[in-house]
Amino acid sequence: MLKKRIIPCLDIKDGRTVKGVNFVDIRDAGDPAELAKKYVQEGADELVFLDITATEEKRKTLSELVEKIAVEVNIPFTVGGGINSLEDVSAIIKAGADKVSINSSAVKRPGLISEIAEQYGSQCVVAAIDTKFENNEWVVYVSGGKIPAPLKTICWAKQVEKLGAGEILLTSMNNDGTKNGFAIDITNEVSEAVNIPVIASGGAGTKVHFEEVFEKTKASGALAASIFHFGEIPIPELKIYLKTKNIPVR
Amino acid sequence: MIAIIKYNAGNIRSVENAVKRLGYDCIITGNADKIRTASKVIFPGVGEASSAMNYLKRKKLDTLIKSLKQPVLGICLGQQLMCKYSDEGSTCCLGIFDASVKIFPPKELVPHIGWNNLENIKGELLKGINTNDNVYFVHSYYSETCENTIAVCSYIVLFSAAMQKDNFYATQFHPEKSAAAGEKILQNFLEL
């Protein structure tokens, strides 16, 4: 049976992880490759690296980092953050990433999704959608959640699928950071509307939240950051819990 | 020396990294002599069947692969190209395995992406792997089951997750991305 995926997300700046991490037995918690290895040992099913570097050196630093991660990591990983062109994508894929996630740049120029899919296959393209519930509807935001795009979330989700995205990473801005649980309604709506995997993101605070998102929606995976970094929910413990609730996990 | 066949398909780098992690030397090459004299050959690939086959034919790698006597491991598209025919681009493939390659009917999400377990496991390649072990799949087309099937996976249909005929081995999943279980399988292959 196909398993539900548990996906830790790491924020990267200038080649280092940004948020602190408190694994006791790790030498350098700022080293993304070492952290990644730790998550692999714990049973993470996939990893997402989100680069928030905003310098001109960005592409080079990121490629070097991806190369280092690819040498260490034996599970699939996605790299995202400020990817604007096919050249950016090529550099990251050649360095050894399995997938790239694109967000604002796809809203600005939807053709980028098709270009990546044609060159590297749909399985390489993750469409990251930041969504916010306002004025009684779910809409899309870009530029790290700062600027509203004139798009309804469901319409945009269907469009990215048509353009060739292989997966959707759906982050609810209303839920992100609250630790009150995933946005069940929009996750459910999007995962019913498209025929590609949807990864739920934003709001995970307890093991029950993961159970809930897998029970109540068709999400294929769930992503979280801080609760994994700070050891609030160890991945092995989360997986044992989900197994007792008959959710298929690795 | 392990040779990883270089052709116009996908992320070969991760296969190289995985082999090196296990402590083996390897080269990525399209050179016929280097492939012929390698101790083991890995035939990876993510991509589209007809363009991959055309490339192999143009470089005469199709007849070379079929003539190899050392252990050969096809991965993902590599396995599909080792079958006889693929519906993807209506492609005549290498014909090593007696199976055709078909597209998944869209009854569930397609592609089949993620971790899934193996069943009816047999043979040297999968030694030490059991039905609780999960491996990582990413594919929209599948190889039918046949007498060369050494493990099946169930997703929409029952398909060949791994195959073997004589010195030719193949996996639909990506051992190089399948954590400890994948490492075990690659190790088994490298120790053949």
XYZ file of C-alpha atoms in Angstrom:
442
model
C 0.000 0.000 0.000
C 1.198 3.510 -0.818
C 2.303 5.243 2.385
C 1.516 8.738 3.640
C 4.667 10.855 3.659
C 6.083 12.786 6.628
C 8.242 15.663 5.385
C 10.453 17.927 7.517
C 11.198 21.344 6.006
C 14.474 23.203 6.564
C 14.944 26.921 5.993
C 18.334 27.770 4.488
C 20.174 31.085 4.389
C 23.674 31.507 2.944
C 24.143 27.746 3.010
C 23.168 27.296 6.676
C 19.918 26.291 8.377
C 18.215 29.315 9.833
C 16.032 28.147 12.672
C 17.742 26.454 15.562
C 17.502 22.748 15.955
C 18.000 20.816 19.155
C 19.162 17.385 18.220
C 21.427 16.487 21.093
C 23.784 14.233 19.181
C 24.511 16.500 16.268
C 27.812 18.345 15.966
C 26.716 21.284 13.858
C 23.006 22.030 13.886
C 23.543 24.754 11.290
C 24.844 22.351 8.671
C 21.910 21.385 6.430
C 23.589 18.199 5.176
C 24.214 16.932 8.676
C 20.681 17.771 9.763
C 19.303 16.084 6.694
C 21.190 12.922 7.553
C 19.743 13.000 11.043
C 16.204 13.240 9.650
C 16.868 10.335 7.296
C 17.954 8.197 10.253
C 14.780 9.160 12.107
C 12.636 7.924 9.216
C 11.678 11.101 7.327
C 10.179 10.114 3.969
C 11.369 13.150 2.071
C 12.984 16.513 2.797
C 12.257 20.053 1.640
C 14.917 22.775 1.689
C 13.629 26.300 1.394
C 16.358 28.809 0.533
C 15.704 32.327 1.766
C 19.063 33.797 0.726
C 18.627 37.061 -1.122
C 22.156 37.791 -2.348
C 23.625 37.734 -5.853
C 25.773 34.762 -4.864
C 22.623 32.799 -4.203
C 22.669 30.413 -7.145
C 26.271 29.354 -6.604
C 25.947 28.903 -2.830
C 22.758 26.930 -3.250
C 24.168 24.614 -5.944
C 27.178 23.851 -3.767
C 24.908 23.097 -0.839
C 22.621 20.865 -2.909
C 25.675 18.910 -4.085
C 26.724 18.365 -0.493
C 23.231 17.259 0.544
C 22.930 14.899 -2.437
C 26.119 13.109 -1.403
C 24.744 12.470 2.095
C 21.036 11.860 1.605
C 19.447 8.638 0.335
C 15.827 9.783 0.225
C 14.191 12.208 -2.219
C 14.564 15.919 -1.568
C 13.057 19.114 -2.926
C 14.726 22.506 -3.144
C 12.755 25.743 -3.346
C 12.945 29.455 -2.668
C 13.467 32.170 -5.239
C 13.678 29.889 -8.256
C 12.880 32.136 -11.197
C 14.162 30.550 -14.374
C 14.918 27.307 -16.140
C 18.624 28.095 -15.554
C 18.033 28.173 -11.792
C 16.244 24.834 -12.040
C 18.989 23.248 -14.167
C 21.679 24.237 -11.671
C 19.751 22.678 -8.776
C 18.779 19.468 -10.587
C 22.317 18.984 -11.931
C 23.628 19.404 -8.386
C 21.483 16.400 -7.405
C 18.079 17.609 -6.166
C 15.145 15.382 -7.096
C 12.544 18.124 -7.310
C 12.285 21.899 -7.295
C 9.420 23.824 -5.804
C 8.324 27.065 -7.395
C 5.889 29.569 -6.003
C 5.791 33.315 -6.873
C 7.677 32.812 -10.128
C 4.986 30.403 -11.341
C 2.236 32.898 -10.560
C 4.160 35.588 -12.460
C 4.910 33.283 -15.383
C 2.861 30.046 -15.361
C 4.767 28.803 -18.445
C 7.765 28.112 -16.203
C 5.950 25.056 -14.804
C 5.505 23.591 -18.299
C 9.096 24.366 -19.246
C 10.451 22.476 -16.223
C 8.019 19.597 -16.772
C 9.032 19.261 -20.419
C 12.731 19.358 -19.688
C 12.886 17.267 -16.507
C 9.493 15.583 -16.205
C 6.462 16.435 -14.086
C 7.869 14.504 -11.124
C 10.483 17.291 -10.818
C 8.027 20.162 -10.405
C 6.375 20.920 -7.094
C 3.979 23.852 -7.254
C 4.089 25.556 -3.862
C 0.891 27.457 -3.126
C 0.603 29.834 -0.175
C -3.059 30.322 0.572
C -5.038 32.578 2.902
C -8.692 32.607 3.888
C -10.012 36.153 3.598
C -13.350 37.716 2.675
C -14.883 34.269 2.891
C -12.669 32.589 0.293
C -9.278 30.933 -0.064
C -6.931 32.997 -2.228
C -3.289 32.772 -3.314
C -0.499 34.921 -1.891
C 2.994 35.394 -3.339
C 6.363 36.849 -2.278
C 6.529 34.880 0.940
C 2.904 35.602 1.784
C 3.272 39.375 1.498
C 1.354 40.113 -1.700
C -2.097 38.802 -2.686
C -2.266 37.325 -6.192
C -5.566 37.743 -7.980
C -6.194 33.996 -7.938
C -8.586 31.691 -6.160
C -6.739 28.757 -4.632
C -8.824 26.015 -6.267
C -8.529 27.590 -9.735
C -4.774 27.994 -9.399
C -4.362 24.410 -8.118
C -6.224 23.054 -11.146
C -4.175 25.262 -13.430
C -0.789 24.136 -12.074
C -1.863 20.535 -12.586
C -2.795 21.295 -16.194
C 0.528 23.066 -16.723
C 2.402 19.934 -15.677
C 3.163 20.228 -11.965
C 3.756 16.804 -10.417
C 2.740 17.741 -6.878
C 1.208 20.608 -4.926
C 2.676 21.847 -1.650
C -0.226 23.690 -0.050
C 0.553 26.021 2.868
C -2.246 27.699 4.775
C -1.022 31.079 6.018
C -3.894 31.203 8.512
C -2.641 28.018 10.144
C 1.126 28.359 9.680
C 2.880 28.860 13.019
C -0.289 28.443 15.087
C 0.239 24.783 16.022
C -3.551 24.460 15.926
C -3.642 21.907 13.124
C -3.639 21.833 9.327
C -6.269 23.689 7.273
C -8.524 20.699 6.726
C -11.121 22.403 4.528
C -8.867 23.831 1.807
C -6.533 20.812 1.898
C -9.557 18.619 1.337
C -10.945 20.813 -1.428
C -7.642 20.985 -3.313
C -6.864 17.274 -2.942
C -10.347 16.432 -4.267
C -10.007 18.886 -7.161
C -6.729 17.620 -8.623
C -5.345 14.205 -9.556
C -1.772 14.867 -8.382
C -0.444 14.449 -4.827
C -1.090 17.293 -2.385
C 1.247 17.898 0.552
C -0.421 19.672 3.485
C 1.615 22.340 5.239
C 1.116 24.851 8.033
C -0.251 24.394 11.522
C 1.083 21.029 12.721
C 1.342 21.047 16.504
C 0.417 17.554 17.675
C 0.375 13.976 16.437
C -3.409 14.166 16.262
C -3.108 16.947 13.673
C -1.300 14.566 11.320
C -3.895 11.864 11.920
C -6.644 14.384 11.219
C -5.196 15.645 7.921
C -4.760 12.081 6.643
C -8.194 10.973 7.892
C -10.176 13.942 6.629
C -8.407 14.799 3.359
C -6.737 12.982 0.478
C -3.363 14.619 1.253
C -0.452 12.341 0.278
C 1.945 13.886 2.752
C 2.265 16.389 5.556
C 5.065 18.893 6.009
C 6.242 20.618 9.164
C 9.282 22.487 10.407
C 9.603 23.634 14.005
C 7.887 20.713 15.729
C 10.470 18.403 14.158
C 13.445 20.744 14.654
C 12.797 21.220 18.341
C 12.038 17.578 18.959
C 8.475 18.338 20.075
C 7.305 15.433 17.965
C 10.045 12.923 17.177
C 9.376 11.368 13.754
C 9.628 7.750 14.971
C 7.046 8.472 17.672
C 4.734 10.185 15.162
C 4.924 7.197 12.836
C 4.192 4.689 15.591
C 1.178 6.786 16.595
C -0.140 6.969 13.014
C 0.272 3.206 12.625
C -1.876 2.594 15.701
C -4.527 4.776 14.024
C -4.304 2.630 10.863
C -2.772 5.389 8.753
C -0.323 3.728 6.349
C 3.185 5.048 7.013
C 6.648 3.693 6.333
C 34.902 -0.541 -11.820
C 31.148 -0.004 -11.939
C 29.854 1.729 -15.075
C 26.719 3.854 -14.967
C 25.412 4.267 -18.493
C 25.170 7.908 -19.470
C 22.311 8.815 -21.724
C 19.783 11.571 -22.180
C 17.607 10.711 -19.205
C 17.308 12.231 -15.789
C 19.153 12.437 -12.536
C 22.013 9.949 -12.835
C 23.994 11.800 -10.208
C 22.047 10.289 -7.318
C 22.881 6.767 -8.514
C 26.562 7.692 -8.600
C 26.328 9.137 -5.076
C 24.602 6.000 -3.789
C 27.234 3.653 -5.257
C 30.027 5.794 -3.809
C 28.348 5.832 -0.383
C 28.645 2.044 -0.404
C 32.378 2.380 -0.997
C 32.545 1.401 -4.679
C 34.247 3.280 -7.500
C 32.111 4.143 -10.465
C 32.122 6.127 -13.673
C 29.289 7.690 -15.628
C 30.033 6.856 -19.239
C 28.569 6.355 -22.696
C 31.804 4.764 -23.939
C 31.179 1.247 -25.302
C 34.576 -0.174 -24.290
C 34.304 1.144 -20.752
C 30.801 -0.292 -20.420
C 31.810 -3.657 -21.904
C 34.801 -4.067 -19.569
C 33.092 -2.845 -16.372
C 32.577 -5.391 -13.583
C 28.943 -4.270 -13.201
C 26.733 -1.991 -15.244
C 23.915 0.236 -13.990
C 21.328 1.447 -16.482
C 19.367 4.236 -14.766
C 16.999 6.813 -16.123
C 14.035 9.015 -15.605
C 12.474 10.292 -18.773
C 10.407 9.424 -21.798
C 10.711 5.956 -23.366
C 10.795 6.712 -27.109
C 13.361 9.517 -26.898
C 15.531 7.421 -24.586
C 15.349 4.404 -26.972
C 16.150 6.603 -29.970
C 19.190 7.941 -28.181
C 20.382 4.433 -27.252
C 19.965 3.267 -30.875
C 21.786 6.280 -32.271
C 24.730 5.582 -29.949
C 24.444 1.801 -30.641
C 24.041 1.296 -26.912
C 20.923 -0.849 -27.480
C 22.816 -3.815 -28.963
C 25.670 -3.272 -26.515
C 23.406 -3.515 -23.454
C 21.760 -6.705 -24.723
C 25.175 -8.311 -25.329
C 26.533 -7.654 -21.820
C 27.509 -10.707 -19.763
C 28.280 -9.050 -16.394
C 25.474 -8.175 -13.945
C 23.376 -5.275 -15.262
C 20.891 -3.305 -13.127
C 18.157 -1.258 -14.803
C 16.462 1.368 -12.646
C 13.009 2.917 -13.249
C 12.900 3.814 -16.964
C 15.874 1.424 -17.247
C 13.597 -1.483 -16.245
C 10.879 -0.367 -18.659
C 13.369 -0.127 -21.541
C 14.529 -3.682 -20.768
C 10.976 -4.912 -21.439
C 9.788 -5.673 -24.970
C 7.397 -2.830 -25.724
C 6.237 0.402 -24.070
C 2.960 2.173 -24.677
C 4.838 5.398 -23.918
C 5.535 6.764 -27.391
C 4.658 3.299 -28.861
C 8.249 2.216 -28.345
C 9.939 -1.081 -29.228
C 12.326 -1.635 -26.332
C 15.278 -3.960 -25.665
C 13.170 -7.099 -25.201
C 15.198 -8.646 -22.392
C 12.141 -9.193 -20.165
C 9.011 -10.825 -21.540
C 6.630 -8.013 -20.507
C 5.026 -4.915 -21.950
C 4.885 -1.480 -20.333
C 1.501 0.184 -19.902
C 0.155 3.429 -18.463
C -1.676 3.298 -15.109
C -5.440 3.673 -15.510
C -6.344 6.933 -13.689
C -8.248 5.278 -10.832
C -5.917 6.758 -8.226
C -3.353 9.547 -8.339
C -0.976 9.153 -11.286
C 2.058 9.202 -11.191
C 2.509 6.617 -8.460
C 4.746 8.733 -6.198
C 6.023 7.698 -2.810
C 6.909 4.751 -0.601
C 5.293 1.402 -1.216
C 6.058 -2.133 -0.116
C 7.029 -5.185 -2.156
C 5.351 -8.592 -2.305
C 6.191 -12.051 -3.701
C 9.864 -11.250 -3.209
C 12.485 -13.676 -4.492
C 16.053 -13.924 -5.751
C 19.531 -12.707 -4.889
C 18.940 -9.038 -5.670
C 16.260 -8.723 -2.986
C 17.932 -10.932 -0.391
C 17.114 -9.646 3.103
C 14.164 -7.544 1.916
C 10.720 -8.441 3.256
C 7.141 -7.335 2.674
C 7.368 -4.699 5.439
C 10.186 -2.843 3.698
C 9.203 0.193 1.658
C 10.940 1.579 -1.394
C 10.490 4.823 -3.320
C 8.569 4.889 -6.610
C 7.947 7.675 -9.136
C 6.318 6.509 -12.372
C 3.245 6.773 -14.582
C 3.910 3.621 -16.635
C 4.360 0.121 -15.221
C 5.861 -3.177 -16.390
C 3.369 -6.050 -16.460
C 4.089 -9.107 -14.374
C 5.688 -12.065 -16.169
C 7.974 -15.035 -15.494
C 10.886 -12.584 -15.023
C 9.142 -10.783 -12.145
C 11.031 -11.132 -8.830
C 8.834 -8.768 -6.775
C 5.457 -7.174 -7.311
C 3.899 -3.981 -5.997
C 0.228 -3.185 -5.782
C -0.945 0.235 -6.953
C -4.107 0.396 -9.076
C -2.817 -2.829 -10.652
C -0.299 -5.499 -9.650
C 2.940 -4.714 -11.505
C 6.585 -5.813 -11.672
C 8.502 -3.893 -9.008
C 11.675 -5.862 -9.766
C 12.684 -8.241 -12.559
C 15.493 -10.611 -13.434
C 16.582 -12.730 -16.365
C 20.040 -14.300 -16.308
C 22.542 -11.468 -15.642
C 19.921 -8.745 -16.155
C 18.312 -7.248 -13.047
C 15.935 -4.318 -12.777
C 13.857 -2.320 -10.328
C 10.952 0.011 -11.062
C 11.632 1.807 -7.779
C 14.699 3.916 -7.030
C 17.045 1.984 -4.715
C 19.304 5.055 -4.638
C 16.439 7.022 -3.014
C 15.020 4.241 -0.823
C 16.965 4.771 2.413
C 18.261 1.624 4.160
C 16.171 -0.850 2.129
C 17.462 0.641 -1.123
C 21.023 0.561 0.116
C 20.650 -3.118 0.935
C 19.414 -3.856 -2.587
C 22.242 -1.897 -4.217
C 24.705 -3.672 -1.946
C 23.242 -7.033 -3.006
C 23.717 -6.078 -6.643
C 27.264 -4.819 -6.139
C 28.164 -8.072 -4.340
C 26.768 -10.368 -7.065
